[in-house]
Coordinates of N, CA and C and ligand atoms in Angstrom, one line a residue:
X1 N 0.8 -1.2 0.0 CA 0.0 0.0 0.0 C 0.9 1.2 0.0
X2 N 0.5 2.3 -1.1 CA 1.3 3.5 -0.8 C 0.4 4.7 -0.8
X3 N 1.0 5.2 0.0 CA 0.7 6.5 0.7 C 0.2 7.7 -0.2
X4 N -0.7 8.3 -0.7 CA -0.3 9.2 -1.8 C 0.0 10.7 -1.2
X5 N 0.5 11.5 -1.9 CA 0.9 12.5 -1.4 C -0.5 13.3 -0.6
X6 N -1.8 13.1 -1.0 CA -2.7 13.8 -0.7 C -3.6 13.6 0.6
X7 N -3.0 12.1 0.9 CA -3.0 11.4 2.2 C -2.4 12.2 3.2
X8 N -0.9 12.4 3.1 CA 0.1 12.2 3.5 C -0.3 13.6 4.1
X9 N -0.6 14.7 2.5 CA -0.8 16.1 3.5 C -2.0 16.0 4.4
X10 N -2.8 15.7 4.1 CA -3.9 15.2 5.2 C -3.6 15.3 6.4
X11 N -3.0 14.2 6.3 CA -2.3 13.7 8.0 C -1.3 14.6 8.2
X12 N -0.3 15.6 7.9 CA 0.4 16.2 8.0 C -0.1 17.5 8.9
X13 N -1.5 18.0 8.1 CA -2.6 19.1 8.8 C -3.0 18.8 9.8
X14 N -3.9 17.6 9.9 CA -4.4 16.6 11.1 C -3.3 16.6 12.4
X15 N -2.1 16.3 12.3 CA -1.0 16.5 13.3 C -0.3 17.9 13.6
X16 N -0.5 18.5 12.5 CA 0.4 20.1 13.0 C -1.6 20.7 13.9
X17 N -2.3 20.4 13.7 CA -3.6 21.2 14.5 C -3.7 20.2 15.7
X18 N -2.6 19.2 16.0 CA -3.0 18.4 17.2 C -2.1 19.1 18.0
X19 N -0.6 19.3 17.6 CA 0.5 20.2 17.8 C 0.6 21.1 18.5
X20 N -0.5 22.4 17.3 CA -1.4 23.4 18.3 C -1.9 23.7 19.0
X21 N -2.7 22.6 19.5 CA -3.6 22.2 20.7 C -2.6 22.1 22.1
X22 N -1.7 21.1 21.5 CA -0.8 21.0 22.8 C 0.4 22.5 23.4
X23 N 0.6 23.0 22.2 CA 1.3 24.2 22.3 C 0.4 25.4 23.3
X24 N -0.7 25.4 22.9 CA -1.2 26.7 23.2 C -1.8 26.5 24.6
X25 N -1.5 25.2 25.2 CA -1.8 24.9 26.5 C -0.6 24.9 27.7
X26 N 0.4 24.6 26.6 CA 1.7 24.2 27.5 C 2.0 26.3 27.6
X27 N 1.5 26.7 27.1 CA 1.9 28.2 27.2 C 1.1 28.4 28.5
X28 N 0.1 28.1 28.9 CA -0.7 28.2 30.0 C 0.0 27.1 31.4
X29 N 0.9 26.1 30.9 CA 0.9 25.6 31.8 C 2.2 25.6 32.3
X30 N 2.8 26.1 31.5 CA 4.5 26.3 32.0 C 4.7 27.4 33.2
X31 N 4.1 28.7 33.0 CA 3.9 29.5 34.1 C 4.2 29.3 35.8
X32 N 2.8 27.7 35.5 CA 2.9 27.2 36.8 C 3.3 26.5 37.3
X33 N 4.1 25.7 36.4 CA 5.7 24.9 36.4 C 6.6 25.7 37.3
X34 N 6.7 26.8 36.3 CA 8.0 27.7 37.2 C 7.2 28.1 38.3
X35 N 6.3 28.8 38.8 CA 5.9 29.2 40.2 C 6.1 28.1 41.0
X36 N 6.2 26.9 40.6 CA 6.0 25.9 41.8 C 7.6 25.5 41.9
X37 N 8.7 25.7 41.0 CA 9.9 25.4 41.2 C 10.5 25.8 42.0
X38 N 11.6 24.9 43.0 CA 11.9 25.5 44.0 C 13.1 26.5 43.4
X39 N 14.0 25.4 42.9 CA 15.9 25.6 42.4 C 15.4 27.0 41.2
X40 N 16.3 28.3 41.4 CA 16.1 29.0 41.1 C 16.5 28.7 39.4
X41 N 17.1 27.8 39.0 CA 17.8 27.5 37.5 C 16.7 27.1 37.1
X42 N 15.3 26.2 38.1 CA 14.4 25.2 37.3 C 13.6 26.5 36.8
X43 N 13.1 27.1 37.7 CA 12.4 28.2 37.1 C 12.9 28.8 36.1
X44 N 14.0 29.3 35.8 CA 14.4 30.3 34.9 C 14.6 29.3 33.6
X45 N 14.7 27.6 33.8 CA 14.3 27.0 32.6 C 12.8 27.0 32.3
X46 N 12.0 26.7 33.3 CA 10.6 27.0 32.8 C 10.1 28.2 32.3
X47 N 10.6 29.4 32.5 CA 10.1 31.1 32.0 C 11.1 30.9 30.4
X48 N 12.1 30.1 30.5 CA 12.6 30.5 29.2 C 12.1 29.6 27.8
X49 N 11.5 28.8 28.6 CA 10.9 27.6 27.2 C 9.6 28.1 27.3
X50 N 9.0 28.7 28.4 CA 7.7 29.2 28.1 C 7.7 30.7 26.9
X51 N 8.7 31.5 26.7 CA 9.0 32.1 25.6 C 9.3 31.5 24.7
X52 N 10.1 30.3 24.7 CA 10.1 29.5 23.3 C 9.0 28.9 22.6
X53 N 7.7 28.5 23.6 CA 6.9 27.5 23.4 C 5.7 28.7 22.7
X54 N 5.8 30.3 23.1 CA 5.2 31.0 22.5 C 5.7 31.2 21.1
X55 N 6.9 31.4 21.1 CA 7.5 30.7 19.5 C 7.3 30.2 19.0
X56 N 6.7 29.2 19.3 CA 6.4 27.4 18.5 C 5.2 27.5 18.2
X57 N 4.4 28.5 18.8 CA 2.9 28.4 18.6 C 3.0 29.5 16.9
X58 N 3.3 30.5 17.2 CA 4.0 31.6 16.2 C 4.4 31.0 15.2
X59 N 5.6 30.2 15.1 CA 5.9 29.1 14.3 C 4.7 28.3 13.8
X60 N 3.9 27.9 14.1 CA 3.3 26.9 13.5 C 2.1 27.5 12.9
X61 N 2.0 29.0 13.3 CA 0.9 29.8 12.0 C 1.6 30.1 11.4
X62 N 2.7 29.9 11.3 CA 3.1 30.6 10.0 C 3.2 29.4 9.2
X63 N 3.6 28.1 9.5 CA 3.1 26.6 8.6 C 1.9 26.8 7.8
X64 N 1.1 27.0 9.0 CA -0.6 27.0 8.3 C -0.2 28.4 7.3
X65 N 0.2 29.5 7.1 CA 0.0 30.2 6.4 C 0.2 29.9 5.1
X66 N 1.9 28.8 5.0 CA 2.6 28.9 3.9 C 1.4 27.4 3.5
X67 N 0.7 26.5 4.3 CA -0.3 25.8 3.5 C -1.2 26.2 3.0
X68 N -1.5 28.0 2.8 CA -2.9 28.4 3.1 C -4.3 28.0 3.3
X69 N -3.4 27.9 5.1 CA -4.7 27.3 6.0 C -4.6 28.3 7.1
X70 N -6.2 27.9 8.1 CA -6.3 28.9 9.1 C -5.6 28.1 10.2
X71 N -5.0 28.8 10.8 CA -4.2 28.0 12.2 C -5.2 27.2 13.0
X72 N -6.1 26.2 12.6 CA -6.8 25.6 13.8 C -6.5 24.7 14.7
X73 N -6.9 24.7 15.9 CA -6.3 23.5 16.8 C -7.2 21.8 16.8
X74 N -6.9 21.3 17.4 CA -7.4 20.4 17.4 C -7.2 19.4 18.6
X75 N -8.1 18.9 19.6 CA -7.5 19.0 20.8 C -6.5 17.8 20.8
X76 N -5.3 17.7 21.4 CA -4.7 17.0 22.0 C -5.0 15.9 23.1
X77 N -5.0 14.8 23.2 CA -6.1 13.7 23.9 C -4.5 13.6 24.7
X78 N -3.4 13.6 24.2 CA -2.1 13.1 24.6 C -1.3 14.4 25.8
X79 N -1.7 15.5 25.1 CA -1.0 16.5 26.1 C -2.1 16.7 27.3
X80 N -2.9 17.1 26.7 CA -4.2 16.7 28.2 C -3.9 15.9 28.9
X81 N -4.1 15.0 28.4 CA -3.2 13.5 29.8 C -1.7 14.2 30.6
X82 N -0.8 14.3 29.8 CA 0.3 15.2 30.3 C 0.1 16.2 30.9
X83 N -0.6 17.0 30.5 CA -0.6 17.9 31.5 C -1.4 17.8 32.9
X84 N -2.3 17.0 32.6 CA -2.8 16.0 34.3 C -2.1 16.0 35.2
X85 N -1.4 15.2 34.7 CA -0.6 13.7 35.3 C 0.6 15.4 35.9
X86 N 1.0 16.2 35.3 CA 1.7 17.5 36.0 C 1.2 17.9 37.0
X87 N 0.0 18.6 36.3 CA -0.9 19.2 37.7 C -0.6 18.3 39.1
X88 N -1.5 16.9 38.8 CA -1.5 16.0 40.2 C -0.2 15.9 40.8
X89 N 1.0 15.8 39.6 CA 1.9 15.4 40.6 C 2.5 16.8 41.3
X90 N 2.6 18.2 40.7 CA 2.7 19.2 41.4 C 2.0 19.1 42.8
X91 N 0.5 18.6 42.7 CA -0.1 19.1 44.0 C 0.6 18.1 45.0
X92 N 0.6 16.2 44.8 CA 0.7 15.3 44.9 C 2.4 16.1 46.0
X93 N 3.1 16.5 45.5 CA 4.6 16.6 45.6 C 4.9 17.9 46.4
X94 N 3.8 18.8 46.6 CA 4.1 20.5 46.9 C 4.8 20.8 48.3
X95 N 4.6 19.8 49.5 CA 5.3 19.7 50.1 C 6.7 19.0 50.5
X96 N 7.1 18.8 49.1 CA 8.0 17.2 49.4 C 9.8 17.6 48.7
X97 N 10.6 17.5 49.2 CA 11.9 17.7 48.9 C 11.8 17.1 47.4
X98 N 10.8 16.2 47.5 CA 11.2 16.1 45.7 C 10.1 16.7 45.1
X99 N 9.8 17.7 45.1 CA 8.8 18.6 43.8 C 9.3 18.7 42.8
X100 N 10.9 19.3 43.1 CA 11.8 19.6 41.9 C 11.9 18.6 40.2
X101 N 12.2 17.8 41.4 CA 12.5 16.2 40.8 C 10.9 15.7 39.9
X102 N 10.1 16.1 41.2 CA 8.7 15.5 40.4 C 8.6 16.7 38.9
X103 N 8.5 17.9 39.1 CA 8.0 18.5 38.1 C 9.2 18.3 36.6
X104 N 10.4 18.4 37.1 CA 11.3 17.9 35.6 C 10.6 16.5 35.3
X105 N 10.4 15.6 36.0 CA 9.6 14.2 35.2 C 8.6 14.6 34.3
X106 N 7.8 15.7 35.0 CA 6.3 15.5 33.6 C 6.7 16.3 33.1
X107 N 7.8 17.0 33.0 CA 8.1 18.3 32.0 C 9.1 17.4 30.9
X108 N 9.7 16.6 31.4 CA 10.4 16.1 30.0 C 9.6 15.0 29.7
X109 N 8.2 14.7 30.3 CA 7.6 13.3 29.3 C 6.7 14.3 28.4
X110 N 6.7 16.0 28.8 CA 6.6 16.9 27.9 C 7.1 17.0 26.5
X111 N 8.4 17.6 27.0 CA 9.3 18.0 25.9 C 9.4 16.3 24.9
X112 N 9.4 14.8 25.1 CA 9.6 13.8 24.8 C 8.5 13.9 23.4
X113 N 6.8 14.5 24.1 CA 6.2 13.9 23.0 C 6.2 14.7 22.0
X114 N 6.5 16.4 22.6 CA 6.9 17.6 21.4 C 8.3 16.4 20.1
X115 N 9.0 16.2 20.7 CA 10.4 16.2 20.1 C 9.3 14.7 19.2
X116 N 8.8 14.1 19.6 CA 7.9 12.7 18.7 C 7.2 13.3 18.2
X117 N 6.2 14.6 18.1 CA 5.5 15.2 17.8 C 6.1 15.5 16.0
X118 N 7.2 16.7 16.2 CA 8.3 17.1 15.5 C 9.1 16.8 14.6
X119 N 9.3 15.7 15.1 CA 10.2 14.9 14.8 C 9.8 14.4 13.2
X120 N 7.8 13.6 13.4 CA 7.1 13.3 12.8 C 6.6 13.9 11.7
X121 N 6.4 15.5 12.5 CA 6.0 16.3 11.4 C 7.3 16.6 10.1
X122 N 8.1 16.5 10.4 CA 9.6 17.0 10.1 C 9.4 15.9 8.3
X123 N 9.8 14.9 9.0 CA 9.9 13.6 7.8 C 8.1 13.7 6.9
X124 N 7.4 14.0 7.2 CA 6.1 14.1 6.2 C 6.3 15.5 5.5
X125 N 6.9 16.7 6.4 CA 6.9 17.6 5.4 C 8.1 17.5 4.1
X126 N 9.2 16.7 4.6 CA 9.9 16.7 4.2 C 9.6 15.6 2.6
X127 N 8.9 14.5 2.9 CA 8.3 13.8 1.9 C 7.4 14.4 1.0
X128 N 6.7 15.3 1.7 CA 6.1 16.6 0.5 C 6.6 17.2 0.1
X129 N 8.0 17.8 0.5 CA 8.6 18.6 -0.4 C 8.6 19.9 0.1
X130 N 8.3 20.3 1.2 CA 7.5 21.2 2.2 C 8.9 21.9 2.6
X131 N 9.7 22.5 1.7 CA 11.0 22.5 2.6 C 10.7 24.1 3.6
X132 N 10.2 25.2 3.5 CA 10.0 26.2 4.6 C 9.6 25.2 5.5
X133 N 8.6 24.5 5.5 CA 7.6 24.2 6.6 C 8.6 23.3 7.5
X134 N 9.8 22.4 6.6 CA 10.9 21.9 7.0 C 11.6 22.6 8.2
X135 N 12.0 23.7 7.9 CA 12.9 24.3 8.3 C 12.4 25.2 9.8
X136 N 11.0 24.9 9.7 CA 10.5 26.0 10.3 C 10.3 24.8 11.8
X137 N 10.3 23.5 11.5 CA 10.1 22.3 12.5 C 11.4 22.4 12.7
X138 N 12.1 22.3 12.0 CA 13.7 22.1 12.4 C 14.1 22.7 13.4
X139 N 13.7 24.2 13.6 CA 14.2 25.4 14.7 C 13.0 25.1 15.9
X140 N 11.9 24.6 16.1 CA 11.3 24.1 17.5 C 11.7 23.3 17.6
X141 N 12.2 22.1 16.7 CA 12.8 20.8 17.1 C 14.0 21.1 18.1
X142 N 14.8 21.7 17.4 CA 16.3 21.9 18.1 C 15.8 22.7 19.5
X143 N 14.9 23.8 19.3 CA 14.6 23.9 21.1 C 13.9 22.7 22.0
X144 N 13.2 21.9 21.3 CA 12.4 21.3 22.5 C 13.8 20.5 22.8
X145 N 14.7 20.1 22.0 CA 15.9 19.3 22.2 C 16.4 19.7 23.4
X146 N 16.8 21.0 23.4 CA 17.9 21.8 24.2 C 16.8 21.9 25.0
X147 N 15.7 22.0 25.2 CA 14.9 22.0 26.7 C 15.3 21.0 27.2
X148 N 14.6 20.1 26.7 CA 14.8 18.2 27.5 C 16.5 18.5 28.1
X149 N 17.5 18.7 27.6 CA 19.0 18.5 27.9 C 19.0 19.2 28.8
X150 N 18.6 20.6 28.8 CA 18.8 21.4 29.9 C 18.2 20.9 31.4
X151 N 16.8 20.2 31.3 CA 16.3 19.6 32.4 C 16.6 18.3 32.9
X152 N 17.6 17.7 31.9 CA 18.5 16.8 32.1 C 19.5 16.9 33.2
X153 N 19.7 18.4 32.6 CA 21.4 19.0 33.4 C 21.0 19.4 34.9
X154 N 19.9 20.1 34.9 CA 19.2 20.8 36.2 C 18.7 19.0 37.1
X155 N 18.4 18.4 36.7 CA 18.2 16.7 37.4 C 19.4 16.5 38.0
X156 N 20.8 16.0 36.8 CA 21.8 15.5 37.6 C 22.3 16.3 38.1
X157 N 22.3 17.9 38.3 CA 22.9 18.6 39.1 C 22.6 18.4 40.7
X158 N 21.1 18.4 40.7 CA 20.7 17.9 42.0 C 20.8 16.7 42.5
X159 N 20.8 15.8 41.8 CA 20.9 14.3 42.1 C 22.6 14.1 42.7
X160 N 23.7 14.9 42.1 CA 25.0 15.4 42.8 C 25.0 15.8 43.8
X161 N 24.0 17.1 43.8 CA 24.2 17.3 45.7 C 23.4 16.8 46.2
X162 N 22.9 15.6 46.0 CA 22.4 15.0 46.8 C 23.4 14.1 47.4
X163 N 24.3 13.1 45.9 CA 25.3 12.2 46.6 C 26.2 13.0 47.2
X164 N 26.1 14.2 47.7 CA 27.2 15.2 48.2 C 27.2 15.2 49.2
X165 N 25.8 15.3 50.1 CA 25.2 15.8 51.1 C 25.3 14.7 52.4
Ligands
LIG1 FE1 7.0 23.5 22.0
LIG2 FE1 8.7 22.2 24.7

């Protein structure tokens, strides 16, 4: 069975308006990420991907532009869940030496589904021929990257002073 190209952009639309969905929430929910961080680096990672993530939303009308389509969303069944499963464990954790620890876990099973999200979109546009729309995934790709790495770095830095302590 093959795919035809008119499939392909189908599904291509169908996934960048699920994308949106997830983006224009994670802009709402990063905020509270950082308010609830203790470590002064975790916060200033969460305020700074929350300007990237307003990027990404920016970015992806301008996709729909060069498709000439309207930016619609479409809800996310997968980031909803994710962002639950945050909320609870924020509350779940608020008094607990590991909040820190709890909130980098649902923030990078965050950044994980963006970077599968992306990733995805990346190789269909790229099968279309789509090369702006290419390039324009490329540059959120490479941030949600460097998000994940950075909350990487902000983890084992703590997990050090802990074997320190
Ligand atoms: Fe993003
Ligand atoms: Fe992200």
């Amino acid at each position: 069975m093959k795919i035809t190209k008119n499939e392909l952009h189908t599904l291509l639309v169908e996934q960048l308006r699920d994308i949106l969905w997830a983006e224009k929430h994670l802009v709402e929910a990063l905020p509270k990420m950082a308010e609830a961080a203790v470590e002064p680096d975790l916060k200033m990672a969460f305020t700074s991907h929350l300007k990237e993530t307003k990027g990404h939303v920016e970015r992806l009308k301008k996709i729909f532009g060069h498709l000439d389509l309207t930016p619609r969303a479409k809800k996310c069944d997968a980031m909803e869940g994710l962002l639950a499963e945050a909320k609870s464990i924020k509350d779940d954790f608020k008094d607990s030496e590991a909040l820190d620890a709890a909130l980098i876990a649902a923030a990078q099973k965050v950044e994980h589904y963006e970077i599968a999200s992306y990733g995805t979109l990346r190789a269909f546009a790229k099968r279309l021929g789509y090369s702006e729309v290419v390039n324009l995934l490329t540059a959120t790709l490479d941030e949600e990257g460097a998000a994940d790495k950075k909350l990487t770095e902000i983890a084992l830095g703590e997990a050090n002073e802990m074997a320190a302590a």
